[in-house]
Amino acid sequence: MADRRPNVGVPGIHRYDNAAGGWGALKAVAGALSDQATVIEGGKTLLRANQPEGFDCPGCAWPDPKHTSSFEFCENGAKAVAWEATSKRATPEVFAAHTVTELLTWSDHALEDLGRLTHPMAYDRATDRYLPIAWDDAFARTADALRTLDHPDQAEFYASGRASNEAAFLFQLLGRRVGTNNFPDCSNMCHEPTSVGLPDSIGMGKGSVTLEDFDHADLILSFGHNPGTNHPRMMTTLRDASRRGATILAFNPLKERALEKFAAPQDPVEMATLSSTPIASAYYQVAIGGDALAVQGIMKAVLALDAESQGTVLDRAFIAEHTEGFEMVKAVVEGLTWDEIEAGSGLSRGQIEEAARAYAGAKATILCYGMGLTQHRNSSSTVQQLVNLLLLKGNIGRPGAGICPLRGHSNVQGDRTVGIWEKPSAAFLDSMDRVFAFKSPRDHGHTVVETIAAMEAGQTRVFVGLGGNFAVAAPDPTRTFAAMRKVGLSVHVATKLNRTHLLHGAESLLLPCLGRTEIDVQAGGRQAVTVEDSMSMVHASRGLNAPASDQLKSEPAIIAGIGAALFGPDDVVDWPGLAGNYDKIRDLIEAVFPEAFADYNARVRQPGGFRLPVPPSERVWKTPSGKAQFLVHRHDGQDARRGQADVLLLTTLRSHDQYNTTIYGQNDRYRGVFGRRDVVFAHPDDIAARGLKAGDRIDLTAAFDDTGRRAVRGFTLVERDIPRGCLAAYYPEANVLVALEDHDRRSGTPAYKSVPVRLAAHAG
Ligand SMILES: Nc1nc2c(c(=O)[nH]1)N[C@H]1C(S)=C(S)[C@@H](COP(=O)(O)OP(=O)(O)OC[C@H]3O[C@@H](n4cnc5c(=O)[nH]c(N)nc54)[C@H](O)[C@@H]3O)O[C@H]1N2
Ligand SMILES: Nc1nc2c(c(=O)[nH]1)N[C@H]1C(S)=C(S)[C@@H](COP(=O)(O)OP(=O)(O)OC[C@H]3O[C@@H](n4cnc5c(=O)[nH]c(N)nc54)[C@H](O)[C@@H]3O)O[C@H]1N2
Ligand SMILES: [Mo]
């Protein structure tokens, strides 16, 4: 008889039966540190991350507990720090040894593994190399290009979410001073459905909970996020909740180990006894893109329970006083049939009713969600379904309850708060105009996807990137890379080399900057920056390491350098003065946002910082009617392409050894993948139905693509417990399959997590 165990003999694929965390995590930290020969100033860099006197961990946006006095262990935070504080250097000599054409053949890992950029560099067409350039010349070239635009919208100002509030504020000031609202940012690929969906529902595009709320919730719903890898410090919170008896329900097509069981590396008993804590008490393997219908199904079942129990389940007083639209939503979800719900969600009626009973019986519920929810064609509306569910029982604006979007980059939320937004509100622009003696542009600017279209059309003359890896993070590299090459001048403010930097048009500049871990000294002395976490807490971050090179400038200093070169010494903005003392930048932020940032400089100096106003947490709804809104359309969230013969939906994921486009290593420990990333996870029956078996080499081609170019070839099939009709592969390798047009209709967020594909044996 054939061996029935999954994936037997497939190279690099092993079973992983342990809990997440534990000794494996400790070992991985040691490995990350030695591999990068990380410099740890006085042994303190790691110990001082997320401490009152240290730097904010660049790993994720999960808040740190107010009262921590000791280092909170986090494997992937340690990797992020090790990657930045490495002793490897990409010096001018390294660039002299390799042409750009050659570097383009290297892997994403190899490019960044060259180490920290040390000098400003300019692309030289004659030698096809990056050569050193003086800072003043780099600023002058950028200023010239911006000065000679026919129209300000020929410039794009891209930001990745690691930039501090100070850098981000100066960046938007520079762009608006130039005259454009073209601020595509990583948020456009990430939580934009949150920024677009939540304001209509609750009057604010951010989460409503605090970390303390997790101590009071008796039910935590987890939709589409993988905290063991992407928000590891959240595991402490989930573990504590589980231990004190709170129920955790996971909705995810893949069984993620950390959501099943977790061993806390700080817990001497768990470490000594090799025991662990169960996390989710039930795991619902929703079909890819099936969340909206799953939630509507839960609502339908909750309404039925409410009817059975003479109206004791819903919070009717809350619904009456605080909301609008309940009757409409009730009619829509009651009108859905169980057949439709089961087919759309991939869950059975029994599973949905079980989840509904847990919700109906819970006193206080927190609902957490991540990219598994936001990167589909209907995500803005799916986010609103999550709110509907919470509103039924008044689960927003009281202790232990609320909505908790897990933000991505460590300051992506703060960047939006201080003005990195292509669709700024009129109130914000008016405020800018009051503070600065120039008029901000009113026309809305480009999202990431719109920026690529503008580049493709030859409309973009200058691209300035404040961090990130724009072209690799974006969909459809075939088109996006070509579009990037049409830009006249690209200016990249970065810590490390990546592929986007190599996709030069006529001219390209690489401007090396300080990272979070590094000491930042300006004319006015040693500086701190500020960041905002997922829960609207703002706090200071101060680097501790010596800079990777004496040529590095801080991000604010680089932006101010461009501003000063462009607008001269008599400008209405005192660029050099702002770069010299970040207190002055914070004063301007306070002037533009007097309510949110009142006494900014004083409050950020208090240990732990301060919380920005979050009106929904006080049941204040800044919607046009002043009420929270139940919002729904029949079949919201259904992806019509599901269920077509042959077509599977592919979701793209992060491995445990990567940070977005930064690939630390080739392992994905908790999913049992070692030494490779060229795999596709599939249900055994979907594999068999195509006459294939685990270990076979296959091709994935984009369905509904008439170019035939969007394909991934020669990947290896891996069996996995995943719903039928669903596949998973790693980002960014699978981005070639994502069409630029395939995005959430309202927010423009690419549908990276529901990519229609066909699967066949590898041809050739
Ligand atoms: N170490 C590390 N930390 C990170 C990052 C990193 O790359 N590495 N990235 C940072 C950034 S920018 C972000 S945005 C966050 C990302 O953090 P996550 O939101 O956790 O990101 P993903 O790895 O994309 O995983 C999404 C999860 O959604 C599930 N999923 C996929 N499709 C669906 C679906 O249709 N429905 C549901 N319910 N689930 C689905 C996947 O199985 C996976 O478990 O992490 C941040 N932190
Ligand atoms: N298929 C697929 N595609 C996706 C996703 C997905 O789930 N699936 N996720 C999307 C999401 S959620 C996001 S947020 C985007 C990420 O998109 P980006 O934010 O653009 O990408 P990163 O990979 O985080 O950027 C890495 C680069 O940032 C630079 N860097 C690192 N630290 C610093 C710093 O302190 N300062 C500066 N100036 N530069 C620095 C380094 O040069 C490094 O190479 O990708 C999106 N793309
Ligand atoms: Mo993100």
mmCIF file of C-alpha atoms and ligand atoms in Angstrom, residues 58 83-84 112 116-117 158-163 185-191 371 374-375 408-409 412 465-475 492-501 511-516 555 558 651-654 659-662 729-736 738 750-753 755, ligand 2:
data_model
loop_
_atom_site.group_PDB
_atom_site.id
_atom_site.type_symbol
_atom_site.label_atom_id
_atom_site.label_comp_id
_atom_site.label_asym_id
_atom_site.label_seq_id
_atom_site.Cartn_x
_atom_site.Cartn_y
_atom_site.Cartn_z
ATOM 1 C CA PRO A 58 10.876 48.082 13.625
ATOM 2 C CA TRP A 83 18.990 42.770 9.915
ATOM 3 C CA GLU A 84 19.305 46.519 10.473
ATOM 4 C CA GLU A 112 19.776 43.138 1.014
ATOM 5 C CA ARG A 116 23.837 48.663 5.013
ATOM 6 C CA LEU A 117 24.249 51.343 2.370
ATOM 7 C CA TYR A 158 6.000 56.972 -2.004
ATOM 8 C CA ALA A 159 6.315 56.150 1.693
ATOM 9 C CA SER A 160 6.759 52.838 3.469
ATOM 10 C CA GLY A 161 5.441 52.632 7.009
ATOM 11 C CA ARG A 162 8.717 52.626 8.878
ATOM 12 C CA ALA A 163 9.133 56.376 8.586
ATOM 13 C CA ASP A 185 2.108 54.451 0.391
ATOM 14 C CA CYS A 186 2.405 50.893 1.628
ATOM 15 C CA SER A 187 -0.957 51.358 3.328
ATOM 16 C CA ASN A 188 -2.524 51.284 -0.154
ATOM 17 C CA MET A 189 -1.391 47.627 -0.327
ATOM 18 C CA CYS A 190 -2.208 46.782 3.270
ATOM 19 C CA HIS A 191 -4.915 48.223 5.546
ATOM 20 C CA MET A 371 -4.212 40.833 5.592
ATOM 21 C CA THR A 374 -8.007 43.196 3.616
ATOM 22 C CA GLN A 375 -6.426 41.945 0.391
ATOM 23 C CA GLY A 408 1.607 46.207 9.393
ATOM 24 C CA HIS A 409 4.676 48.423 9.438
ATOM 25 C CA VAL A 412 2.166 52.949 9.077
ATOM 26 C CA GLY A 465 10.695 56.692 -2.215
ATOM 27 C CA LEU A 466 10.923 57.141 1.537
ATOM 28 C CA GLY A 467 11.897 53.542 2.288
ATOM 29 C CA GLY A 468 10.196 50.397 1.056
ATOM 30 C CA ASN A 469 10.559 48.284 -2.042
ATOM 31 C CA PHE A 470 7.813 49.752 -4.205
ATOM 32 C CA ALA A 471 8.069 47.648 -7.362
ATOM 33 C CA VAL A 472 8.545 44.297 -5.622
ATOM 34 C CA ALA A 473 5.735 44.856 -3.126
ATOM 35 C CA ALA A 474 3.326 45.889 -5.882
ATOM 36 C CA PRO A 475 1.307 43.523 -8.093
ATOM 37 C CA HIS A 492 15.434 56.192 -2.983
ATOM 38 C CA VAL A 493 15.919 56.933 0.695
ATOM 39 C CA ALA A 494 16.917 53.544 2.064
ATOM 40 C CA THR A 495 18.929 51.517 4.509
ATOM 41 C CA LYS A 496 19.630 48.570 2.211
ATOM 42 C CA LEU A 497 19.750 47.785 -1.478
ATOM 43 C CA ASN A 498 16.688 46.212 -3.062
ATOM 44 C CA ARG A 499 15.372 45.473 -6.558
ATOM 45 C CA THR A 500 13.323 48.659 -6.890
ATOM 46 C CA HIS A 501 16.584 50.629 -6.672
ATOM 47 C CA LEU A 511 20.344 58.074 -0.406
ATOM 48 C CA PRO A 512 21.410 56.070 2.658
ATOM 49 C CA CYS A 513 19.660 56.847 5.911
ATOM 50 C CA LEU A 514 19.889 56.084 9.603
ATOM 51 C CA GLY A 515 17.671 53.274 10.925
ATOM 52 C CA ARG A 516 15.634 53.220 14.129
ATOM 53 C CA GLU A 555 15.331 60.733 7.033
ATOM 54 C CA ILE A 558 17.423 64.114 3.777
ATOM 55 C CA THR A 651 -3.625 33.441 -1.400
ATOM 56 C CA THR A 652 -0.122 34.889 -0.976
ATOM 57 C CA LEU A 653 1.555 34.753 2.420
ATOM 58 C CA ARG A 654 4.555 35.743 4.440
ATOM 59 C CA TYR A 659 9.784 40.876 6.508
ATOM 60 C CA ASN A 660 7.649 41.791 3.507
ATOM 61 C CA THR A 661 10.077 41.864 0.574
ATOM 62 C CA THR A 662 13.049 41.382 2.896
ATOM 63 C CA ALA A 729 2.155 30.481 -2.022
ATOM 64 C CA TYR A 730 4.694 33.010 -0.807
ATOM 65 C CA TYR A 731 4.806 36.726 -1.434
ATOM 66 C CA PRO A 732 6.616 38.267 -3.378
ATOM 67 C CA GLU A 733 7.395 35.239 -5.582
ATOM 68 C CA ALA A 734 3.715 34.878 -6.494
ATOM 69 C CA ASN A 735 3.093 38.588 -7.203
ATOM 70 C CA VAL A 736 3.551 37.954 -10.914
ATOM 71 C CA VAL A 738 -1.670 39.351 -9.428
ATOM 72 C CA PRO A 750 -4.563 44.735 -4.555
ATOM 73 C CA ALA A 751 -6.394 41.417 -4.212
ATOM 74 C CA TYR A 752 -3.178 39.624 -3.248
ATOM 75 C CA LYS A 753 -5.162 37.087 -1.281
ATOM 76 C CA VAL A 755 -5.786 35.420 -7.088
HETATM 77 N N1 LIG B 2 1.526 39.267 -2.920
HETATM 78 C C1 LIG B 2 1.558 40.082 -1.871
HETATM 79 N N2 LIG B 2 2.096 41.325 -2.011
HETATM 80 C C2 LIG B 2 2.114 42.170 -0.952
HETATM 81 C C3 LIG B 2 1.579 41.768 0.306
HETATM 82 C C4 LIG B 2 1.033 40.443 0.422
HETATM 83 O O1 LIG B 2 0.558 40.028 1.504
HETATM 84 N N3 LIG B 2 1.034 39.643 -0.683
HETATM 85 N N4 LIG B 2 1.611 42.651 1.353
HETATM 86 C C5 LIG B 2 1.604 44.079 1.048
HETATM 87 C C6 LIG B 2 1.864 44.854 2.271
HETATM 88 S S1 LIG B 2 0.824 44.530 3.601
HETATM 89 C C7 LIG B 2 2.830 45.787 2.365
HETATM 90 S S2 LIG B 2 2.902 46.769 3.768
HETATM 91 C C8 LIG B 2 3.780 46.018 1.244
HETATM 92 C C9 LIG B 2 5.206 46.345 1.742
HETATM 93 O O2 LIG B 2 5.797 47.220 0.893
HETATM 94 P P1 LIG B 2 7.091 48.108 1.322
HETATM 95 O O3 LIG B 2 6.854 48.753 2.628
HETATM 96 O O4 LIG B 2 7.402 48.979 0.159
HETATM 97 O O5 LIG B 2 8.222 46.992 1.403
HETATM 98 P P2 LIG B 2 9.271 46.475 2.471
HETATM 99 O O6 LIG B 2 9.617 45.114 2.004
HETATM 100 O O7 LIG B 2 8.763 46.583 3.843
HETATM 101 O O8 LIG B 2 10.533 47.442 2.247
HETATM 102 C C10 LIG B 2 11.818 46.958 2.496
HETATM 103 C C11 LIG B 2 12.880 48.003 2.223
HETATM 104 O O9 LIG B 2 12.747 49.097 3.105
HETATM 105 C C12 LIG B 2 13.999 49.724 3.302
HETATM 106 N N5 LIG B 2 14.114 50.097 4.714
HETATM 107 C C13 LIG B 2 14.135 49.278 5.787
HETATM 108 N N6 LIG B 2 14.232 50.015 6.915
HETATM 109 C C14 LIG B 2 14.245 51.318 6.541
HETATM 110 C C15 LIG B 2 14.303 52.555 7.244
HETATM 111 O O10 LIG B 2 14.354 52.618 8.470
HETATM 112 N N7 LIG B 2 14.265 53.692 6.481
HETATM 113 C C16 LIG B 2 14.201 53.665 5.121
HETATM 114 N N8 LIG B 2 14.166 54.814 4.447
HETATM 115 N N9 LIG B 2 14.182 52.517 4.443
HETATM 116 C C17 LIG B 2 14.181 51.365 5.141
HETATM 117 C C18 LIG B 2 15.066 48.755 2.895
HETATM 118 O O11 LIG B 2 15.790 49.345 1.826
HETATM 119 C C19 LIG B 2 14.292 47.515 2.465
HETATM 120 O O12 LIG B 2 14.830 46.950 1.297
HETATM 121 O O13 LIG B 2 3.818 44.848 0.394
HETATM 122 C C20 LIG B 2 2.552 44.478 -0.103
HETATM 123 N N10 LIG B 2 2.675 43.408 -1.090
#
